[in-house]
Amino acid sequence: MNQAVQAAAPAAKRKPKETGVPDNKKYLHPTLLKNYGNWKYHDRPRPGVLHHVAHGGDEVWSVRAGTARQMDVYTIRKLCDIADNFAEGRVRFTIRSNIEFIVSDEKKVAPLIAELETSGFPVGGTGNSVTMIAHTQGWLHCDIPGTDASGVVKSLMDELYDEFRREEMPNRVHLSTSCCEINCGGQADIAIIVQHTKPPVINHDLVANVCERPTVVARCPVAAIRPAMVNGKPSLEIDEAKCMCCGACYPPCPPMQINDPEYSKLAIWVGGKNSNARGKPTFMKMVASGLPNNAPRWPEVADAVKNILHVYKEDARPWERIADWIDRIGWPRFFEKTGLPFTKYLIDDWRGSRANLNASTHIRF
Amino acid sequence: MAKKMHDTPNLDQLEPGPWPSFVTGLKDLAKDKNYVVDLLGQLEESYKTRKGYWKGGTVGVFGYGGGVIPRFTELKNEDGTAKFPDAAEFHTLRVMPPPGMHYDTATLRQFCDIWENHGSGLIAFHGQSGDIMFQGATTDNVQKAFDEINEMGFDLGGAGPAVRTSMSCVGAARCEQSCYDEAQTHRAVLNTFLDDIHRPSLPYKFKFKFSGCPNDCMNSVQRADMAVIGTWRDNIRTDEALAKKWFVKHGMDELVNDVVARCPTKTFQVKELKKIKSGEHISSVAVNDTHGIEINNQDCVRCMHCINVMTGALATGTDKGATVLVGGKSHLKIGGLMGTVVLPFIKLDTEENVEKLVDFAERTIEFFAENALEHERTGEMIERIGLANFLDAMEVDVDPAMVSSPRMNPYVRTDGWEDEVAKINAKKQAA
């Protein structure tokens, strides 16, 4: 047989089974399946536990525990062992990477909680707690990160451990972190987001080979990038007076390095709320910037977040999310109470920004 | 036994403390895997220099154009070889979970076995788009891992300019506030677009998210191109036994300050029982022998606050469905945009009604594919062309529920006004 022909023949390739989103029915706890769409109410017997009652009288308890989100298989198997030995073999994950163990017998709740906490999984994150931080990939896996994600979260959750396990906040507090301004971490009551402070540094030797130049030019929100010949090579140049250092050019053109160990800072945003409860959903607002990207534990960021949380906890009324609280006390008092400096950079000048200016005499003195 | 660990003085500082440590998890994996020894080496370098060292590329599975996030190390020695050669390739598989992210332990254990065998052993539950992220496989192993995961009944999610993996809340499976079958709707919509998920060819990403009530636990309004948020049209339901139980525990101060005062339209009132009105649009319930709650549902915006506070005593109505909002997205390029109301109310109680949503989604994506500029999200497209033009293309009638207020400037040419009025009147007469 002709070896060369054999080598060139394509190996039989398995065609994917294009099955899409799987049905969740086979994974549901049997009591959830039985009462699907027929629940009457719920309460929270203690932090970390939800108790749901169906119209027919069936009850389930869901015990919620925090995870690192990025988990090794040993940890996942340990969670499975706990689910098999102390719960009923069915779990689910929340949008914030907490795991929930569902049991149909109240007697199982206390031993399950004890086993989780002994094994290092904090029980909490329900109701008016500070729940787990929605986060991104960071240095572990992202191709454009200004900072890490899992490390920031680990550092901060160590400090907020008690607030995760208690329900002592005025209302729930959602946190997020994002390792670039694209903000994959999303909107939150308090968000930590990279804020670059210098224009990208361009490696002109690489641009022509790596970047589709018109795409990069089109990507800039302020039209600060234009094609140019640099050292005889086709490249790109930046109008540094126009550039607001967002980093949008970096993903389509990695030679436009935006990340800098010193000049990529961290900013704090507050008051994002996706729920329609009370007021309409709100976007978060920047209230602080210039915090150092101080790996491995980011103490300045932790202090800033804890300070805002502390003031909110002392000052807000029951059911006020951070956005509701600031609506009541006003921005001047927010900055006064938190001690955060209100700088000119916090006055919006992007499109639609006049709607964010105070066009009234409504001022609290 | 794996090779010797690199020194990781920075990462070591992320092991102590009460919260579960991903570094401890990685070190456990590194005991048996050179792959993870070198991953920790590269990550430590990032912590030292505060720089990222991964670049993208092209890695996929046979038959699909997306769903794998390729990562190759950029941390090289002077001769061009990888500084941490065992972790020179660290690709991620995005896999779509069941709606509501429910699992049995057998499934999770099987994921672990596959990923221990073919990958790094690191799995994220879940990524921000809602995928199970199997993090870290070499180019050679991506196909092997996918084949086994795929045989389990799981499929890859979206990446790049594609319909992306979706999320739905726990919903009808466990929540009394659920207003439609989130899981069924999620599957019906997403599984219509498998080609657009697996073979990226849209102008940019397109995200669906499904929340069962206006609490919007999936954060759909701020990040989904199409947000399907449960709601209801009829009256809030009441339960006197649970209302009285709530009142015994919480009292008049909390009822007034936490509920009455926080009702956004002030339609929630506390009254003496004898003064409570009755009527087609009134919900009422006694909280004790003298006082009760009166809600005029015509003024209620279905915000959920009173139902959240007095769960069970108050509940969503029974004429349920969803509001569909289009165009939510994050900052880039023109700034964050919320989704805006495009379908004020649709029923989703039968397969035929869900099919109407699927049809609307298909037409939206078709229009998006044909009309959006490259790297433009639906919200940006609508901002560019105007909502009225989008509605016209979607054959959706305008509705004042779509706006916060009518226009505040005269800069519009209105010579078609009479025609529009005539069309509206003709439709009214035909109805």
Short mmCIF file of N, CA and C in Angstrom, two decimals, chain A residues 13-14 16-24 27-28 32 36-37 39-42 52 62 67 69-74 77 80-81 84 89 91-93 95 97 100 122 135 137 139-141 143 148 150-151 154-155 157-158 181-182 184-185 187 218-220 261 273-278 281-283 293 296-297 318 320 350-351, chain B residues 10 13-14 16-19 22 25 32 47 49-50 54 62 64 71 90 92 99-105 107 109 112-113 116 121 123-126 128 133 135 147 150-151 154-155 172-174 176 181 183 187 191 194 198-199 214-217 219 222-223 239 262 264 303 305 311-312 330-334 337-338 375 383:
data_model
loop_
_atom_site.label_atom_id
_atom_site.label_comp_id
_atom_site.label_asym_id
_atom_site.label_seq_id
_atom_site.Cartn_x
_atom_site.Cartn_y
_atom_site.Cartn_z
N LYS A 13 -13.42 12.01 10.72
CA LYS A 13 -13.67 12.99 11.77
C LYS A 13 -15.10 12.87 12.26
N ARG A 14 -15.22 12.98 13.57
CA ARG A 14 -16.53 12.86 14.18
C ARG A 14 -17.31 14.15 13.95
N PRO A 16 -20.03 16.86 14.88
CA PRO A 16 -20.66 17.24 16.15
C PRO A 16 -22.15 16.95 16.14
N LYS A 17 -22.65 16.59 17.30
CA LYS A 17 -24.11 16.46 17.45
C LYS A 17 -24.62 17.82 17.88
N GLU A 18 -25.29 18.48 16.95
CA GLU A 18 -25.64 19.88 17.18
C GLU A 18 -26.93 19.94 18.02
N THR A 19 -26.78 19.60 19.29
CA THR A 19 -27.95 19.41 20.16
C THR A 19 -28.37 20.68 20.88
N GLY A 20 -27.50 21.68 20.91
CA GLY A 20 -27.88 22.95 21.51
C GLY A 20 -28.02 22.91 23.01
N VAL A 21 -28.92 23.74 23.51
CA VAL A 21 -29.13 23.84 24.96
C VAL A 21 -29.85 22.57 25.43
N PRO A 22 -29.26 21.85 26.41
CA PRO A 22 -29.92 20.61 26.85
C PRO A 22 -31.16 20.90 27.71
N ASP A 23 -32.08 19.96 27.71
CA ASP A 23 -33.27 20.07 28.55
C ASP A 23 -32.84 19.96 30.01
N ASN A 24 -33.39 20.82 30.87
CA ASN A 24 -32.97 20.75 32.27
C ASN A 24 -33.81 19.80 33.11
N TYR A 27 -32.23 17.04 35.12
CA TYR A 27 -31.29 17.45 36.17
C TYR A 27 -31.99 18.04 37.39
N LEU A 28 -33.28 18.33 37.25
CA LEU A 28 -33.99 19.01 38.35
C LEU A 28 -34.16 18.07 39.54
N LEU A 32 -38.61 19.78 42.66
CA LEU A 32 -38.72 20.93 41.77
C LEU A 32 -39.48 20.54 40.50
N TYR A 36 -43.11 22.15 39.30
CA TYR A 36 -42.65 23.11 38.29
C TYR A 36 -43.77 24.12 37.96
N GLY A 37 -43.48 25.39 38.14
CA GLY A 37 -44.46 26.43 37.83
C GLY A 37 -45.58 26.55 38.83
N TRP A 39 -45.16 27.14 42.47
CA TRP A 39 -44.67 27.55 43.79
C TRP A 39 -45.51 28.69 44.33
N LYS A 40 -45.66 28.71 45.67
CA LYS A 40 -46.55 29.70 46.29
C LYS A 40 -45.76 30.85 46.93
N TYR A 41 -44.78 30.54 47.73
CA TYR A 41 -44.00 31.61 48.36
C TYR A 41 -42.69 31.05 48.88
N HIS A 42 -41.82 31.95 49.35
CA HIS A 42 -40.58 31.49 49.99
C HIS A 42 -40.26 32.38 51.17
N HIS A 52 -38.72 27.20 50.05
CA HIS A 52 -39.81 27.42 49.10
C HIS A 52 -40.96 26.47 49.38
N SER A 62 -33.08 25.27 50.01
CA SER A 62 -31.89 25.40 49.16
C SER A 62 -30.80 26.03 50.02
N THR A 67 -18.28 29.68 46.13
CA THR A 67 -17.19 28.92 45.51
C THR A 67 -16.19 29.91 44.92
N ARG A 69 -15.48 29.84 41.86
CA ARG A 69 -15.88 29.82 40.44
C ARG A 69 -14.92 29.02 39.59
N GLN A 70 -13.65 29.40 39.53
CA GLN A 70 -12.65 28.61 38.83
C GLN A 70 -12.26 27.46 39.75
N MET A 71 -12.81 26.27 39.51
CA MET A 71 -12.61 25.18 40.46
C MET A 71 -11.85 24.02 39.83
N ASP A 72 -10.99 23.42 40.66
CA ASP A 72 -10.29 22.21 40.24
C ASP A 72 -11.24 21.02 40.39
N VAL A 73 -10.93 19.94 39.68
CA VAL A 73 -11.85 18.79 39.70
C VAL A 73 -11.98 18.17 41.10
N TYR A 74 -10.93 18.29 41.93
CA TYR A 74 -11.02 17.72 43.28
C TYR A 74 -12.07 18.47 44.11
N ARG A 77 -15.50 17.52 42.88
CA ARG A 77 -15.88 16.19 43.38
C ARG A 77 -16.23 16.24 44.86
N CYS A 80 -19.64 17.38 45.05
CA CYS A 80 -20.53 16.27 44.66
C CYS A 80 -20.69 15.29 45.82
N ASP A 81 -19.58 15.00 46.52
CA ASP A 81 -19.67 14.10 47.67
C ASP A 81 -20.63 14.67 48.71
N ASP A 84 -24.11 14.24 47.53
CA ASP A 84 -24.59 12.86 47.61
C ASP A 84 -24.80 12.41 49.05
N GLY A 89 -28.33 14.92 45.98
CA GLY A 89 -27.68 14.62 44.70
C GLY A 89 -27.96 15.61 43.59
N VAL A 91 -27.85 19.73 42.44
CA VAL A 91 -27.36 21.07 42.77
C VAL A 91 -27.67 22.00 41.60
N ARG A 92 -27.53 23.28 41.87
CA ARG A 92 -27.54 24.24 40.78
C ARG A 92 -26.59 25.37 41.13
N PHE A 93 -26.21 26.12 40.10
CA PHE A 93 -25.33 27.27 40.33
C PHE A 93 -26.13 28.55 40.08
N ILE A 95 -26.18 32.80 39.21
CA ILE A 95 -25.50 33.68 38.25
C ILE A 95 -24.19 34.20 38.84
N SER A 97 -22.07 32.39 40.65
CA SER A 97 -21.18 31.25 40.92
C SER A 97 -21.29 30.68 42.33
N GLU A 100 -25.96 25.81 44.94
CA GLU A 100 -27.13 25.57 45.80
C GLU A 100 -27.42 24.08 45.87
N PRO A 122 -18.17 28.69 52.43
CA PRO A 122 -19.01 29.55 53.26
C PRO A 122 -20.47 29.49 52.82
N HIS A 135 -17.38 38.02 38.13
CA HIS A 135 -16.08 38.44 37.64
C HIS A 135 -15.68 37.79 36.33
N GLN A 137 -11.98 36.89 33.61
CA GLN A 137 -10.92 35.91 33.52
C GLN A 137 -9.56 36.41 33.99
N TRP A 139 -5.69 37.65 34.24
CA TRP A 139 -4.41 37.13 33.75
C TRP A 139 -4.44 35.62 33.53
N LEU A 140 -5.35 34.95 34.19
CA LEU A 140 -5.41 33.48 34.07
C LEU A 140 -5.74 33.04 32.64
N HIS A 141 -6.58 33.80 31.93
CA HIS A 141 -7.00 33.30 30.62
C HIS A 141 -7.31 34.36 29.57
N ASP A 143 -7.00 37.51 26.89
CA ASP A 143 -5.91 37.96 26.02
C ASP A 143 -5.67 39.46 26.11
N ASP A 148 -5.85 40.96 37.21
CA ASP A 148 -6.41 39.63 37.38
C ASP A 148 -7.87 39.75 37.82
N SER A 150 -9.75 36.50 39.38
CA SER A 150 -9.94 35.57 40.49
C SER A 150 -9.17 36.03 41.74
N GLY A 151 -8.00 36.63 41.54
CA GLY A 151 -7.20 37.08 42.67
C GLY A 151 -7.83 38.26 43.38
N LYS A 154 -10.79 36.79 45.30
CA LYS A 154 -10.35 36.05 46.49
C LYS A 154 -9.96 37.04 47.61
N SER A 155 -9.18 38.07 47.25
CA SER A 155 -8.75 39.05 48.25
C SER A 155 -9.92 39.75 48.90
N MET A 157 -13.22 38.86 48.82
CA MET A 157 -14.18 38.00 49.53
C MET A 157 -13.63 37.54 50.87
N ASP A 158 -12.29 37.41 51.00
CA ASP A 158 -11.71 37.15 52.32
C ASP A 158 -12.14 38.24 53.30
N GLU A 181 -11.83 47.85 30.40
CA GLU A 181 -12.99 48.73 30.37
C GLU A 181 -14.17 48.16 29.59
N ILE A 182 -13.98 47.03 28.94
CA ILE A 182 -15.11 46.37 28.29
C ILE A 182 -16.14 45.97 29.34
N CYS A 184 -16.75 43.12 31.28
CA CYS A 184 -17.44 41.82 31.24
C CYS A 184 -18.05 41.47 32.59
N GLY A 185 -17.51 42.06 33.66
CA GLY A 185 -18.06 41.78 35.00
C GLY A 185 -19.48 42.28 35.13
N GLN A 187 -22.80 45.24 35.33
CA GLN A 187 -23.34 46.26 36.22
C GLN A 187 -23.52 45.70 37.63
N ALA A 218 -11.87 52.24 12.83
CA ALA A 218 -13.33 52.30 13.04
C ALA A 218 -13.70 52.00 14.49
N ARG A 219 -12.86 51.28 15.18
CA ARG A 219 -13.18 50.85 16.55
C ARG A 219 -13.09 51.97 17.57
N CYS A 220 -12.36 53.05 17.24
CA CYS A 220 -12.10 54.10 18.23
C CYS A 220 -13.35 54.96 18.45
N PRO A 261 1.79 48.48 33.81
CA PRO A 261 1.82 48.08 35.22
C PRO A 261 1.52 49.24 36.17
N LYS A 273 -28.09 48.73 39.07
CA LYS A 273 -29.18 47.88 39.58
C LYS A 273 -29.98 47.40 38.39
N ASN A 274 -30.07 46.07 38.23
CA ASN A 274 -30.80 45.55 37.08
C ASN A 274 -32.27 45.33 37.37
N SER A 275 -32.60 45.18 38.66
CA SER A 275 -34.00 44.92 39.00
C SER A 275 -34.86 46.14 38.72
N ASN A 276 -36.13 45.88 38.39
CA ASN A 276 -37.10 46.96 38.23
C ASN A 276 -37.74 47.35 39.56
N ALA A 277 -37.35 46.67 40.64
CA ALA A 277 -37.98 46.93 41.94
C ALA A 277 -37.78 48.38 42.36
N ARG A 278 -38.86 49.00 42.81
CA ARG A 278 -38.88 50.42 43.16
C ARG A 278 -38.60 51.26 41.91
N PRO A 281 -34.37 50.19 36.33
CA PRO A 281 -32.96 49.77 36.38
C PRO A 281 -32.04 50.97 36.18
N THR A 282 -30.87 50.93 36.79
CA THR A 282 -29.93 52.04 36.68
C THR A 282 -28.56 51.52 36.25
N PHE A 283 -27.82 52.37 35.56
CA PHE A 283 -26.41 52.10 35.30
C PHE A 283 -25.59 52.62 36.48
N ASN A 293 -2.98 49.16 40.76
CA ASN A 293 -3.22 47.75 40.41
C ASN A 293 -2.24 46.90 41.23
N PRO A 296 -0.46 41.16 44.97
CA PRO A 296 -1.47 40.11 44.78
C PRO A 296 -2.76 40.30 45.58
N ARG A 297 -2.87 41.35 46.40
CA ARG A 297 -4.10 41.41 47.21
C ARG A 297 -4.83 42.74 47.13
N PRO A 318 -33.81 50.25 55.38
CA PRO A 318 -34.13 48.91 54.87
C PRO A 318 -34.66 48.97 53.44
N GLU A 320 -33.26 49.81 50.76
CA GLU A 320 -32.57 50.70 49.82
C GLU A 320 -31.34 50.00 49.27
N TRP A 350 -19.59 62.62 27.93
CA TRP A 350 -19.84 61.75 26.79
C TRP A 350 -21.21 62.09 26.22
N ARG A 351 -21.59 61.44 25.10
CA ARG A 351 -22.87 61.78 24.46
C ARG A 351 -24.03 61.56 25.45
N ASN B 10 3.92 35.45 44.95
CA ASN B 10 2.72 36.29 44.88
C ASN B 10 1.46 35.46 45.03
N GLN B 13 0.26 34.20 48.38
CA GLN B 13 -0.48 35.10 49.27
C GLN B 13 -1.99 35.04 49.04
N LEU B 14 -2.41 34.33 47.98
CA LEU B 14 -3.84 34.18 47.72
C LEU B 14 -4.36 32.84 48.25
N PRO B 16 -4.06 31.92 51.93
CA PRO B 16 -4.68 32.08 53.24
C PRO B 16 -5.99 32.86 53.15
N GLY B 17 -6.74 32.88 54.23
CA GLY B 17 -8.00 33.60 54.26
C GLY B 17 -9.15 32.63 54.11
N PRO B 18 -10.34 33.04 54.58
CA PRO B 18 -11.46 32.09 54.68
C PRO B 18 -12.15 31.74 53.36
N TRP B 19 -12.06 32.61 52.35
CA TRP B 19 -12.78 32.32 51.09
C TRP B 19 -12.06 31.21 50.32
N PHE B 22 -8.69 29.76 44.61
CA PHE B 22 -8.44 29.11 43.31
C PHE B 22 -6.96 28.72 43.19
N GLY B 25 -6.54 25.39 44.65
CA GLY B 25 -7.08 24.43 43.69
C GLY B 25 -6.09 24.14 42.57
N ASP B 32 -0.16 16.64 40.01
CA ASP B 32 -0.11 15.56 39.01
C ASP B 32 0.05 16.04 37.58
N TYR B 47 1.53 38.22 37.82
CA TYR B 47 1.41 38.92 39.10
C TYR B 47 2.64 39.78 39.37
N THR B 49 4.77 41.13 36.96
CA THR B 49 4.95 42.22 36.00
C THR B 49 3.66 43.01 35.76
N ARG B 50 2.54 42.47 36.25
CA ARG B 50 1.21 43.07 36.03
C ARG B 50 0.89 43.18 34.54
N TRP B 54 -1.37 36.02 27.29
CA TRP B 54 -2.04 35.12 26.36
C TRP B 54 -2.41 35.85 25.09
N PHE B 62 -14.02 20.13 14.78
CA PHE B 62 -14.48 19.80 13.44
C PHE B 62 -15.98 20.10 13.31
N TYR B 64 -17.50 23.06 13.53
CA TYR B 64 -17.93 24.33 14.12
C TYR B 64 -16.89 25.41 13.83
N ARG B 71 -5.90 30.07 23.33
CA ARG B 71 -4.90 30.86 24.04
C ARG B 71 -3.53 30.23 23.87
N PHE B 90 -3.41 26.94 26.03
CA PHE B 90 -4.33 26.86 27.17
C PHE B 90 -5.72 27.29 26.70
N THR B 92 -9.87 27.26 25.96
CA THR B 92 -11.09 27.04 26.75
C THR B 92 -12.22 26.58 25.85
N PRO B 99 -30.74 25.13 31.13
CA PRO B 99 -31.32 26.37 31.66
C PRO B 99 -31.45 26.29 33.19
N GLY B 100 -31.09 27.39 33.85
CA GLY B 100 -31.16 27.42 35.30
C GLY B 100 -29.96 26.77 35.97
N MET B 101 -29.04 26.21 35.17
CA MET B 101 -27.79 25.63 35.68
C MET B 101 -28.00 24.55 36.73
N HIS B 102 -28.95 23.66 36.44
CA HIS B 102 -29.21 22.52 37.33
C HIS B 102 -28.34 21.33 36.90
N TYR B 103 -27.85 20.57 37.88
CA TYR B 103 -27.05 19.39 37.56
C TYR B 103 -27.35 18.27 38.55
N ASP B 104 -27.13 17.03 38.11
CA ASP B 104 -27.00 15.94 39.07
C ASP B 104 -25.50 15.68 39.24
N THR B 105 -25.15 15.03 40.33
CA THR B 105 -23.73 14.88 40.62
C THR B 105 -23.06 13.95 39.62
N THR B 107 -23.44 13.87 36.45
CA THR B 107 -23.02 14.69 35.32
C THR B 107 -21.77 15.49 35.66
N ARG B 109 -19.54 14.81 37.90
CA ARG B 109 -18.39 13.91 38.04
C ARG B 109 -17.86 13.49 36.67
N CYS B 112 -15.79 16.18 35.30
CA CYS B 112 -14.48 16.18 35.98
C CYS B 112 -13.56 15.13 35.36
N ASP B 113 -14.11 13.93 35.13
CA ASP B 113 -13.27 12.86 34.58
C ASP B 113 -12.74 13.23 33.19
N GLU B 116 -10.18 16.06 33.58
CA GLU B 116 -8.94 15.61 34.22
C GLU B 116 -8.10 14.86 33.18
N GLY B 121 -8.04 20.33 34.20
CA GLY B 121 -8.73 19.99 35.43
C GLY B 121 -9.38 21.19 36.09
N ILE B 123 -12.34 23.96 35.91
CA ILE B 123 -13.63 24.24 35.28
C ILE B 123 -14.26 25.42 36.00
N ALA B 124 -14.82 26.36 35.23
CA ALA B 124 -15.50 27.51 35.84
C ALA B 124 -17.01 27.34 35.70
N PHE B 125 -17.68 27.38 36.84
CA PHE B 125 -19.16 27.39 36.85
C PHE B 125 -19.63 28.76 37.33
N HIS B 126 -19.96 29.64 36.46
CA HIS B 126 -19.95 29.63 35.00
C HIS B 126 -19.32 30.94 34.54
N GLN B 128 -19.30 34.64 32.37
CA GLN B 128 -20.26 35.74 32.46
C GLN B 128 -21.37 35.64 31.42
N MET B 133 -17.20 26.78 31.59
CA MET B 133 -15.93 27.01 30.90
C MET B 133 -14.93 25.94 31.30
N GLN B 135 -11.53 25.14 31.19
CA GLN B 135 -10.40 26.03 30.96
C GLN B 135 -9.09 25.28 30.88
N ASP B 147 -15.54 15.88 21.95
CA ASP B 147 -16.28 14.68 21.53
C ASP B 147 -16.95 14.00 22.73
N ASN B 150 -19.72 16.28 24.17
CA ASN B 150 -20.81 16.29 23.20
C ASN B 150 -21.63 14.99 23.28
N GLU B 151 -20.92 13.87 23.49
CA GLU B 151 -21.63 12.58 23.63
C GLU B 151 -22.51 12.54 24.88
N PHE B 154 -24.16 17.53 25.71
CA PHE B 154 -23.85 18.96 25.84
C PHE B 154 -23.19 19.47 24.57
N ASP B 155 -23.41 20.75 24.30
CA ASP B 155 -22.98 21.34 23.03
C ASP B 155 -22.20 22.62 23.29
N ALA B 172 -39.49 28.95 36.93
CA ALA B 172 -40.62 28.07 37.27
C ALA B 172 -40.19 26.85 38.07
N ALA B 173 -38.91 26.47 37.95
CA ALA B 173 -38.43 25.29 38.67
C ALA B 173 -38.51 25.48 40.19
N ARG B 174 -38.35 26.73 40.65
CA ARG B 174 -38.34 26.90 42.11
C ARG B 174 -38.82 28.27 42.57
N GLU B 176 -41.67 31.34 42.94
CA GLU B 176 -43.09 31.68 42.84
C GLU B 176 -43.32 32.91 41.98
N ASP B 181 -42.48 29.97 31.32
CA ASP B 181 -41.56 28.83 31.42
C ASP B 181 -40.23 29.26 30.81
N ALA B 183 -37.17 28.12 31.03
CA ALA B 183 -36.29 27.10 30.46
C ALA B 183 -36.77 26.67 29.07
N ARG B 187 -34.76 27.43 25.57
CA ARG B 187 -34.37 26.38 24.63
C ARG B 187 -34.98 26.59 23.25
N ASN B 191 -32.16 27.22 20.51
CA ASN B 191 -31.94 26.07 19.63
C ASN B 191 -32.42 26.31 18.21
N LEU B 194 -28.83 27.56 16.27
CA LEU B 194 -27.60 26.78 16.46
C LEU B 194 -26.56 27.10 15.40
N HIS B 198 -22.86 28.37 16.34
CA HIS B 198 -21.67 27.57 16.07
C HIS B 198 -20.81 28.09 14.91
N ARG B 199 -21.42 28.92 14.06
CA ARG B 199 -20.66 29.41 12.89
C ARG B 199 -20.79 30.93 12.85
N PRO B 214 -39.86 40.89 36.71
CA PRO B 214 -39.13 42.16 36.60
C PRO B 214 -37.97 42.33 37.58
N ASN B 215 -37.76 41.41 38.53
CA ASN B 215 -36.52 41.48 39.31
C ASN B 215 -35.30 41.24 38.42
N ASP B 216 -35.52 40.62 37.29
CA ASP B 216 -34.50 40.45 36.25
C ASP B 216 -33.18 39.90 36.82
N CYS B 217 -33.28 38.78 37.48
CA CYS B 217 -32.09 38.17 38.11
C CYS B 217 -31.00 37.83 37.10
N ASN B 219 -30.03 39.89 34.87
CA ASN B 219 -29.39 41.14 34.48
C ASN B 219 -29.51 41.34 32.97
N GLN B 222 -29.51 45.17 31.00
CA GLN B 222 -28.27 45.92 30.81
C GLN B 222 -27.29 45.21 29.88
N ARG B 223 -27.57 43.97 29.51
CA ARG B 223 -26.54 43.28 28.74
C ARG B 223 -27.04 42.38 27.62
N ASP B 239 -53.13 36.89 49.61
CA ASP B 239 -53.40 35.74 50.48
C ASP B 239 -53.52 36.29 51.90
N ARG B 262 -42.25 53.02 49.43
CA ARG B 262 -41.33 52.62 48.35
C ARG B 262 -42.06 52.21 47.06
N PRO B 264 -43.30 52.82 43.66
CA PRO B 264 -42.87 53.90 42.76
C PRO B 264 -44.02 54.74 42.21
N CYS B 303 -43.33 46.54 39.43
CA CYS B 303 -41.91 46.69 39.78
C CYS B 303 -41.42 45.54 40.63
N HIS B 305 -41.55 45.31 43.97
CA HIS B 305 -41.07 45.58 45.32
C HIS B 305 -41.99 45.03 46.40
N THR B 311 -43.62 38.37 50.28
CA THR B 311 -43.75 37.19 49.42
C THR B 311 -44.84 36.25 49.92
N GLY B 312 -45.71 35.83 49.03
CA GLY B 312 -46.81 34.95 49.39
C GLY B 312 -48.06 35.73 49.76
N SER B 330 -23.01 46.71 26.97
CA SER B 330 -22.08 47.44 27.83
C SER B 330 -21.40 48.58 27.06
N HIS B 331 -20.34 49.16 27.66
CA HIS B 331 -19.79 50.44 27.20
C HIS B 331 -19.43 50.53 25.71
N LEU B 332 -18.57 49.64 25.24
CA LEU B 332 -18.03 49.82 23.90
C LEU B 332 -19.10 49.63 22.83
N LYS B 333 -19.22 50.48 21.85
CA LYS B 333 -18.37 51.60 21.54
C LYS B 333 -18.98 52.93 21.99
N ILE B 334 -20.32 53.02 22.00
CA ILE B 334 -20.89 54.37 22.19
C ILE B 334 -21.32 54.63 23.62
N LEU B 337 -25.85 50.88 27.05
CA LEU B 337 -27.25 51.11 26.66
C LEU B 337 -28.12 50.06 27.35
N MET B 338 -29.26 50.49 27.86
CA MET B 338 -30.25 49.54 28.35
C MET B 338 -31.07 49.05 27.16
N HIS B 375 -19.13 45.10 13.89
CA HIS B 375 -18.84 45.39 15.30
C HIS B 375 -19.85 46.34 15.92
N GLU B 383 -29.90 52.96 17.72
CA GLU B 383 -29.60 54.38 17.97
C GLU B 383 -29.29 55.10 16.66
#
